């Protein structure tokens, strides 16, 4: 049975993905600094190995790759505000250490590398259909790091099967909960603050349910190599405007909850097409944004999100603490 290394696995996406991989019978190692979660996000399992350490520690990474068939690379500084805090550190982790991980995996005979990229690599596009053929125009340190790694992986993969997933913003409940992502933020505000604040509202945001993106990563472990090798795929559930998301939250959580619109200069709008992944891999998300809203609202109600103001739920706040900024 395959042994999978999930970097950054002790986090928002990984906390849902890792149990899915274990349920499919794989042996799983998680390489992570554990910045946001303790080992307790995972139930004990003899097929699960938790490897605490830094992706920038080359020897540790090489040791972690011994006997690994597939890498799912999630680790990194994973949003714009956190990446902007220290652009040099972002480049060290998201670019230099990630390049070395890819090269080490290739040289040590890892067979498959699944890379978590981001739909933000496109920047802002006028086209209605933002497909994988369009050029990348990343606007931030974070999205630039994702674009650089996609390119490096495609060119330097050697005999390794390599694929990048340009994920929309993820939404829904995870045991390592993030409350700094659009759908989760608006749901949090509706449930806990009794109002939904929207800045602007006409901006589009692509989103995908956390159960769908983790199904996709799990499926990519076995997808025939010829369908994915050297490719990038957008992954998206829906492209709604922020006002549409706010209205979905209102409809789902409580029609009496007011939506307060405030002005903003930042009307950057993003959207992506998910037609290639549907056509070439048959991947069609099964959950809706409303499902994610319901799941997050339920997690507030039954106290699975016990302390929503805790810095652990906000990457930039935690990163500021880590950096002493
Ligand atoms: N969550 C989203 O909406 C979304 C959207 C598109 C792409 N992605 C990408 O998917 C991946 C997973 O996202 P997430 O939301 O689970 O992120 P996250 O911020 O919850 O987790 C990132 C993990 O990386 C670890 N990490 C950071 N620096 C490290 C280092 N130097 N060494 C070892 N581990 C380190 C952290 O401890 C954390 O556990 C990221 O690469 C992110 O950029 C996420």
Tab-separated table of C-alpha atoms and ligand atoms in Angstrom:
chain	number	residue	atom	x	y	z
A	1	UNK	CA	0.000	0.000	0.000
A	2	UNK	CA	1.216	3.494	-0.839
A	3	UNK	CA	2.886	5.745	1.706
A	4	UNK	CA	1.891	9.408	1.237
A	5	UNK	CA	3.706	12.420	2.652
A	6	UNK	CA	1.358	15.348	3.250
A	7	UNK	CA	3.340	18.516	3.907
A	8	UNK	CA	1.331	21.102	5.836
A	9	UNK	CA	-1.098	18.315	6.672
A	10	UNK	CA	-1.842	19.500	10.229
A	11	UNK	CA	-3.903	22.410	8.982
A	12	UNK	CA	-7.217	23.538	7.513
A	13	UNK	CA	-7.232	21.410	4.354
A	14	UNK	CA	-4.971	18.668	5.737
A	15	UNK	CA	-7.100	18.001	8.815
A	16	UNK	CA	-9.876	16.808	6.483
A	17	UNK	CA	-7.598	15.259	3.852
A	18	UNK	CA	-5.381	13.120	6.102
A	19	UNK	CA	-8.229	11.050	7.646
A	20	UNK	CA	-9.619	10.512	4.126
A	21	UNK	CA	-6.270	9.129	2.983
A	22	UNK	CA	-6.063	6.869	6.051
A	23	UNK	CA	-9.621	5.634	5.377
A	24	UNK	CA	-8.529	4.682	1.879
A	25	UNK	CA	-5.899	2.451	3.474
A	26	UNK	CA	-2.781	4.523	2.767
A	27	UNK	CA	0.052	5.016	5.212
A	28	UNK	CA	0.367	8.758	5.802
A	29	UNK	CA	3.185	10.933	7.104
A	30	UNK	CA	2.455	14.562	7.976
A	31	UNK	CA	5.372	16.982	7.768
A	32	UNK	CA	4.406	20.216	9.471
A	33	UNK	CA	5.568	22.925	11.832
A	34	UNK	CA	2.191	22.583	13.588
A	35	UNK	CA	1.740	26.356	13.633
A	36	UNK	CA	-2.038	26.196	13.901
A	37	UNK	CA	-2.952	22.809	15.272
A	38	UNK	CA	-1.765	20.323	17.786
A	39	UNK	CA	-1.443	16.652	17.041
A	40	UNK	CA	-4.885	16.264	18.629
A	41	UNK	CA	-6.623	17.172	15.361
A	42	UNK	CA	-5.942	13.562	14.374
A	43	UNK	CA	-7.243	10.433	16.052
A	44	UNK	CA	-4.477	7.958	16.869
A	45	UNK	CA	-3.771	5.635	13.981
A	46	UNK	CA	-0.889	3.230	13.544
A	47	UNK	CA	-0.644	4.208	9.861
A	48	UNK	CA	-0.225	7.913	10.694
A	49	UNK	CA	3.199	9.418	11.396
A	50	UNK	CA	3.503	13.002	12.591
A	51	UNK	CA	6.816	14.599	11.644
A	52	UNK	CA	7.245	17.950	13.315
A	53	UNK	CA	9.759	20.177	11.586
A	54	UNK	CA	10.491	22.929	9.122
A	55	UNK	CA	10.263	22.534	5.359
A	56	UNK	CA	13.418	24.663	5.181
A	57	UNK	CA	15.389	21.975	7.047
A	58	UNK	CA	16.752	20.065	4.034
A	59	UNK	CA	18.022	17.047	6.014
A	60	UNK	CA	14.718	16.666	7.838
A	61	UNK	CA	12.869	16.853	4.505
A	62	UNK	CA	15.108	14.200	2.941
A	63	UNK	CA	14.598	11.903	5.938
A	64	UNK	CA	10.833	12.467	5.702
A	65	UNK	CA	10.845	11.447	2.030
A	66	UNK	CA	12.360	7.994	2.658
A	67	UNK	CA	9.977	5.286	1.418
A	68	UNK	CA	7.399	7.797	0.162
A	69	UNK	CA	5.425	7.051	-3.027
A	70	UNK	CA	3.396	10.264	-3.294
A	71	UNK	CA	3.782	13.785	-1.934
A	72	UNK	CA	0.784	16.066	-1.456
A	73	UNK	CA	2.318	19.473	-0.875
A	74	UNK	CA	0.139	21.801	1.199
A	75	UNK	CA	2.718	23.429	3.501
A	76	UNK	CA	3.523	27.072	3.259
A	77	UNK	CA	2.559	30.589	4.109
A	78	UNK	CA	-0.889	30.352	2.731
A	79	UNK	CA	-2.565	33.684	2.153
A	80	UNK	CA	-1.766	37.211	0.986
A	81	UNK	CA	-1.686	39.092	4.311
A	82	UNK	CA	0.555	36.491	5.998
A	83	UNK	CA	2.853	36.378	2.985
A	84	UNK	CA	3.140	40.166	2.923
A	85	UNK	CA	4.321	40.277	6.569
A	86	UNK	CA	7.773	39.040	5.558
A	87	UNK	CA	8.141	38.593	1.781
A	88	UNK	CA	11.686	37.236	2.256
A	89	UNK	CA	10.428	34.461	4.527
A	90	UNK	CA	7.573	33.714	2.113
A	91	UNK	CA	10.101	33.218	-0.678
A	92	UNK	CA	12.271	31.011	1.557
A	93	UNK	CA	9.356	28.717	2.435
A	94	UNK	CA	7.013	28.879	-0.546
A	95	UNK	CA	9.701	29.006	-3.239
A	96	UNK	CA	13.207	27.954	-2.170
A	97	UNK	CA	12.285	25.206	0.306
A	98	UNK	CA	9.511	23.985	-1.991
A	99	UNK	CA	11.882	23.783	-4.968
A	100	UNK	CA	14.289	21.738	-2.840
A	101	UNK	CA	11.428	19.481	-1.715
A	102	UNK	CA	10.474	18.842	-5.347
A	103	UNK	CA	14.073	18.144	-6.373
A	104	UNK	CA	14.662	15.844	-3.385
A	105	UNK	CA	11.407	13.966	-4.043
A	106	UNK	CA	12.360	13.475	-7.694
A	107	UNK	CA	15.893	12.358	-6.845
A	108	UNK	CA	14.721	9.953	-4.138
A	109	UNK	CA	12.323	8.205	-6.517
A	110	UNK	CA	8.973	9.587	-5.350
A	111	UNK	CA	6.502	8.601	-8.077
A	112	UNK	CA	3.905	11.352	-7.829
A	113	UNK	CA	3.827	14.975	-6.625
A	114	UNK	CA	0.494	16.754	-6.093
A	115	UNK	CA	0.946	20.473	-5.589
A	116	UNK	CA	-1.572	22.809	-3.932
A	117	UNK	CA	-1.547	25.934	-6.058
A	118	UNK	CA	-4.112	28.700	-6.065
A	119	UNK	CA	-6.582	30.281	-8.464
A	120	UNK	CA	-5.005	33.614	-7.510
A	121	UNK	CA	-2.139	32.883	-9.967
A	122	UNK	CA	-4.297	34.384	-12.737
A	123	UNK	CA	-4.576	37.820	-11.165
A	124	UNK	CA	-7.567	39.767	-12.467
A	125	UNK	CA	-8.915	38.716	-15.843
A	126	UNK	CA	-11.537	40.334	-18.051
A	127	UNK	CA	-12.347	37.049	-19.806
A	128	UNK	CA	-15.579	35.335	-18.807
A	129	UNK	CA	-13.922	31.929	-18.768
A	130	UNK	CA	-10.642	31.953	-16.864
A	131	UNK	CA	-9.238	28.698	-18.197
A	132	UNK	CA	-5.856	27.067	-17.667
A	133	UNK	CA	-4.628	28.322	-21.051
A	134	UNK	CA	-4.643	31.982	-19.980
A	135	UNK	CA	-1.355	33.557	-18.955
A	136	UNK	CA	-0.571	33.936	-15.267
A	137	UNK	CA	-0.465	37.456	-13.857
A	138	UNK	CA	0.024	36.989	-10.117
A	139	UNK	CA	-0.434	40.209	-8.192
A	140	UNK	CA	0.954	39.324	-4.786
A	141	UNK	CA	3.993	37.724	-3.157
A	142	UNK	CA	1.827	34.732	-2.283
A	143	UNK	CA	0.351	34.165	-5.740
A	144	UNK	CA	3.722	34.806	-7.373
A	145	UNK	CA	5.215	32.027	-5.215
A	146	UNK	CA	2.485	29.649	-6.408
A	147	UNK	CA	3.113	30.527	-10.070
A	148	UNK	CA	6.890	30.050	-9.717
A	149	UNK	CA	6.435	26.600	-8.170
A	150	UNK	CA	3.962	25.386	-10.810
A	151	UNK	CA	6.513	26.254	-13.466
A	152	UNK	CA	9.420	24.686	-11.576
A	153	UNK	CA	7.469	21.497	-10.923
A	154	UNK	CA	6.460	21.097	-14.569
A	155	UNK	CA	10.023	21.632	-15.802
A	156	UNK	CA	11.964	19.780	-13.097
A	157	UNK	CA	9.682	16.838	-12.374
A	158	UNK	CA	11.867	14.272	-14.119
A	159	UNK	CA	10.198	10.853	-14.008
A	160	UNK	CA	7.837	11.961	-11.243
A	161	UNK	CA	4.159	12.365	-12.211
A	162	UNK	CA	3.385	15.968	-11.273
A	163	UNK	CA	0.199	17.989	-11.143
A	164	UNK	CA	-0.794	21.379	-9.710
A	165	UNK	CA	-4.282	22.169	-8.465
A	166	UNK	CA	-5.300	25.823	-8.795
A	167	UNK	CA	-7.713	25.755	-5.922
A	168	UNK	CA	-10.445	28.304	-5.384
A	169	UNK	CA	-10.780	29.640	-1.857
A	170	UNK	CA	-11.810	26.770	0.363
A	171	UNK	CA	-14.850	26.911	2.647
A	172	UNK	CA	-16.540	24.757	5.250
A	173	UNK	CA	-15.696	23.196	8.580
A	174	UNK	CA	-12.359	21.643	9.513
A	175	UNK	CA	-11.083	20.619	12.961
A	176	UNK	CA	-8.292	23.162	12.335
A	177	UNK	CA	-10.731	25.931	11.516
A	178	UNK	CA	-9.834	28.986	9.464
A	179	UNK	CA	-12.048	32.023	9.978
A	180	UNK	CA	-10.119	34.223	7.541
A	181	UNK	CA	-11.672	32.844	4.329
A	182	UNK	CA	-14.625	34.614	2.670
A	183	UNK	CA	-17.500	32.166	3.224
A	184	UNK	CA	-16.290	31.251	6.707
A	185	UNK	CA	-15.849	34.925	7.651
A	186	UNK	CA	-19.346	35.919	6.554
A	187	UNK	CA	-20.877	32.879	8.296
A	188	UNK	CA	-18.961	33.680	11.477
A	189	UNK	CA	-20.216	37.253	11.412
A	190	UNK	CA	-23.808	36.192	10.836
A	191	UNK	CA	-23.794	33.597	13.624
A	192	UNK	CA	-21.728	35.380	16.249
A	193	UNK	CA	-22.088	39.093	15.524
A	194	UNK	CA	-25.667	39.185	14.265
A	195	UNK	CA	-24.825	41.057	11.074
A	196	UNK	CA	-23.027	40.454	7.792
A	197	UNK	CA	-20.596	43.172	6.790
A	198	UNK	CA	-19.803	43.369	3.095
A	199	UNK	CA	-17.176	45.655	1.636
A	200	UNK	CA	-18.285	46.565	-1.863
A	201	UNK	CA	-20.035	43.347	-2.817
A	202	UNK	CA	-19.783	43.244	-6.597
A	203	UNK	CA	-16.399	41.471	-6.489
A	204	UNK	CA	-16.513	37.832	-7.560
A	205	UNK	CA	-14.853	35.135	-5.473
A	206	UNK	CA	-14.332	31.511	-6.539
A	207	UNK	CA	-14.981	29.039	-3.724
A	208	UNK	CA	-14.885	25.293	-3.215
A	209	UNK	CA	-16.188	23.135	-0.380
A	210	UNK	CA	-13.434	21.592	1.772
A	211	UNK	CA	-14.893	18.089	1.295
A	212	UNK	CA	-14.676	18.516	-2.491
A	213	UNK	CA	-11.110	19.818	-2.633
A	214	UNK	CA	-9.957	17.032	-0.301
A	215	UNK	CA	-11.824	14.409	-2.386
A	216	UNK	CA	-9.929	15.769	-5.365
A	217	UNK	CA	-6.498	15.524	-3.705
A	218	UNK	CA	-7.305	11.988	-2.568
A	219	UNK	CA	-8.454	10.972	-6.064
A	220	UNK	CA	-5.344	12.435	-7.693
A	221	UNK	CA	-3.261	9.839	-5.863
A	222	UNK	CA	-4.674	7.175	-8.227
A	223	UNK	CA	-5.659	9.166	-11.351
A	224	UNK	CA	-3.978	7.631	-14.429
A	225	UNK	CA	-0.665	9.433	-14.972
A	226	UNK	CA	-1.338	10.316	-18.608
A	227	UNK	CA	-4.356	12.417	-17.604
A	228	UNK	CA	-2.517	14.672	-15.172
A	229	UNK	CA	1.247	14.584	-15.652
A	230	UNK	CA	2.763	18.034	-16.199
A	231	UNK	CA	-0.634	19.737	-16.027
A	232	UNK	CA	-2.450	22.336	-13.987
A	233	UNK	CA	-6.155	22.159	-13.174
A	234	UNK	CA	-8.522	24.792	-11.817
A	235	UNK	CA	-10.740	23.506	-9.014
A	236	UNK	CA	-13.841	25.507	-8.176
A	237	UNK	CA	-17.363	24.940	-6.883
A	238	UNK	CA	-18.935	28.323	-7.635
A	239	UNK	CA	-17.995	31.861	-8.637
A	240	UNK	CA	-20.326	34.088	-6.637
A	241	UNK	CA	-20.073	37.800	-5.935
A	242	UNK	CA	-19.384	38.663	-2.311
A	243	UNK	CA	-22.954	40.042	-2.086
A	244	UNK	CA	-24.336	36.749	-3.390
A	245	UNK	CA	-22.334	34.873	-0.745
A	246	UNK	CA	-23.659	37.257	1.922
A	247	UNK	CA	-27.202	36.597	0.709
A	248	UNK	CA	-26.622	32.829	0.795
A	249	UNK	CA	-25.373	33.213	4.377
A	250	UNK	CA	-28.437	35.279	5.263
A	251	UNK	CA	-30.801	32.742	3.646
A	252	UNK	CA	-29.059	29.851	5.426
A	253	UNK	CA	-28.353	31.274	8.881
A	254	UNK	CA	-31.294	33.645	9.390
A	255	UNK	CA	-33.262	35.934	7.071
A	256	UNK	CA	-33.519	38.494	9.883
A	257	UNK	CA	-29.741	39.041	9.936
A	258	UNK	CA	-28.952	42.364	8.245
A	259	UNK	CA	-26.352	42.761	5.495
A	260	UNK	CA	-24.413	45.992	5.968
A	261	UNK	CA	-22.644	47.226	2.847
A	262	UNK	CA	-19.600	49.405	3.326
A	263	UNK	CA	-17.561	51.175	0.676
A	264	UNK	CA	-14.154	49.900	-0.437
A	265	UNK	CA	-11.544	50.892	-2.973
A	266	UNK	CA	-10.634	47.247	-3.446
A	267	UNK	CA	-13.049	45.946	-6.042
A	268	UNK	CA	-10.669	43.255	-7.334
A	269	UNK	CA	-12.762	40.499	-8.816
A	270	UNK	CA	-11.660	36.918	-9.381
A	271	UNK	CA	-13.348	34.003	-11.076
A	272	UNK	CA	-12.197	30.757	-12.692
A	273	UNK	CA	-13.556	28.127	-15.038
A	274	UNK	CA	-13.740	24.543	-13.805
A	275	UNK	CA	-14.537	23.026	-17.196
A	276	UNK	CA	-11.152	21.375	-17.904
A	277	UNK	CA	-11.141	19.322	-14.709
A	278	UNK	CA	-14.739	18.225	-15.372
A	279	UNK	CA	-13.987	17.284	-18.974
A	280	UNK	CA	-10.587	15.660	-18.553
A	281	UNK	CA	-10.866	14.103	-15.078
A	282	UNK	CA	-14.638	13.937	-14.577
A	283	UNK	CA	-14.269	15.930	-11.362
A	284	UNK	CA	-17.477	17.750	-10.448
A	285	UNK	CA	-17.907	19.142	-6.918
A	286	UNK	CA	-20.696	17.474	-4.969
A	287	UNK	CA	-21.283	20.134	-2.295
A	288	UNK	CA	-22.592	23.668	-2.540
A	289	UNK	CA	-21.507	26.877	-0.843
A	290	UNK	CA	-24.755	26.667	1.161
A	291	UNK	CA	-23.577	23.261	2.444
A	292	UNK	CA	-20.370	24.890	3.678
A	293	UNK	CA	-22.329	27.690	5.370
A	294	UNK	CA	-24.610	25.138	7.073
A	295	UNK	CA	-21.602	23.072	8.209
A	296	UNK	CA	-19.809	26.082	9.697
A	297	UNK	CA	-22.998	27.367	11.384
A	298	UNK	CA	-23.544	23.884	12.886
A	299	UNK	CA	-19.962	23.840	14.191
A	300	UNK	CA	-20.574	27.139	15.979
A	301	UNK	CA	-23.854	25.822	17.396
A	302	UNK	CA	-22.356	22.654	18.861
A	303	UNK	CA	-19.170	24.408	20.024
A	304	UNK	CA	-16.738	22.604	17.739
A	305	UNK	CA	-15.519	26.147	17.115
A	306	UNK	CA	-15.330	27.000	20.798
A	307	UNK	CA	-13.282	30.187	20.745
A	308	UNK	CA	-13.744	31.973	17.416
A	309	UNK	CA	-11.689	35.000	18.437
A	310	UNK	CA	-8.619	32.832	19.131
A	311	UNK	CA	-5.676	33.897	16.940
A	312	UNK	CA	-5.256	30.299	15.831
A	313	UNK	CA	-8.218	30.766	13.454
A	314	UNK	CA	-6.582	33.700	11.660
A	315	UNK	CA	-3.352	32.998	9.806
A	316	UNK	CA	-2.084	36.559	9.764
A	317	UNK	CA	-2.545	36.980	13.523
A	318	UNK	CA	-0.723	33.724	14.260
A	319	UNK	CA	2.060	34.575	11.817
A	320	UNK	CA	2.488	37.993	13.467
A	321	UNK	CA	2.961	36.224	16.799
A	322	UNK	CA	5.420	33.725	15.308
A	323	UNK	CA	7.405	36.538	13.720
A	324	UNK	CA	7.148	38.782	16.784
A	325	UNK	CA	5.759	41.463	14.447
B	1	LIG	N1	-7.436	27.449	2.187
B	1	LIG	C1	-7.655	27.986	0.983
B	1	LIG	O1	-8.643	28.679	0.746
B	1	LIG	C2	-6.677	27.718	-0.133
B	1	LIG	C3	-6.979	28.149	-1.437
B	1	LIG	C4	-6.061	27.918	-2.458
B	1	LIG	C5	-4.860	27.287	-2.181
B	1	LIG	N2	-4.591	26.890	-0.902
B	1	LIG	C6	-3.306	26.254	-0.621
B	1	LIG	O2	-3.563	24.981	-0.038
B	1	LIG	C7	-2.590	24.699	0.957
B	1	LIG	C8	-3.277	24.358	2.264
B	1	LIG	O3	-4.081	25.457	2.670
B	1	LIG	P1	-4.609	25.562	4.169
B	1	LIG	O4	-5.735	26.524	4.153
B	1	LIG	O5	-4.785	24.217	4.733
B	1	LIG	O6	-3.369	26.283	4.837
B	1	LIG	P2	-2.999	26.484	6.379
B	1	LIG	O7	-2.451	27.852	6.536
B	1	LIG	O8	-4.153	26.076	7.233
B	1	LIG	O9	-1.821	25.433	6.574
B	1	LIG	C9	-0.514	25.602	6.159
B	1	LIG	C10	0.323	24.634	6.975
B	1	LIG	O10	1.680	24.782	6.569
B	1	LIG	C11	2.493	24.682	7.726
B	1	LIG	N3	3.743	25.375	7.476
B	1	LIG	C12	3.932	26.687	7.233
B	1	LIG	N4	5.246	26.953	7.098
B	1	LIG	C13	5.906	25.764	7.246
B	1	LIG	C14	7.270	25.386	7.221
B	1	LIG	N5	8.232	26.284	7.019
B	1	LIG	N6	7.564	24.096	7.418
B	1	LIG	C15	6.600	23.160	7.650
B	1	LIG	N7	5.287	23.466	7.693
B	1	LIG	C16	4.947	24.757	7.489
B	1	LIG	C17	1.686	25.327	8.841
B	1	LIG	O11	2.098	24.872	10.117
B	1	LIG	C18	0.279	24.888	8.488
B	1	LIG	O12	-0.035	23.696	9.185
B	1	LIG	C19	-1.671	25.916	1.024
B	1	LIG	O13	-0.531	25.685	0.231
B	1	LIG	C20	-2.509	27.020	0.418
B	1	LIG	O14	-1.698	28.028	-0.172
B	1	LIG	C21	-5.459	27.085	0.121
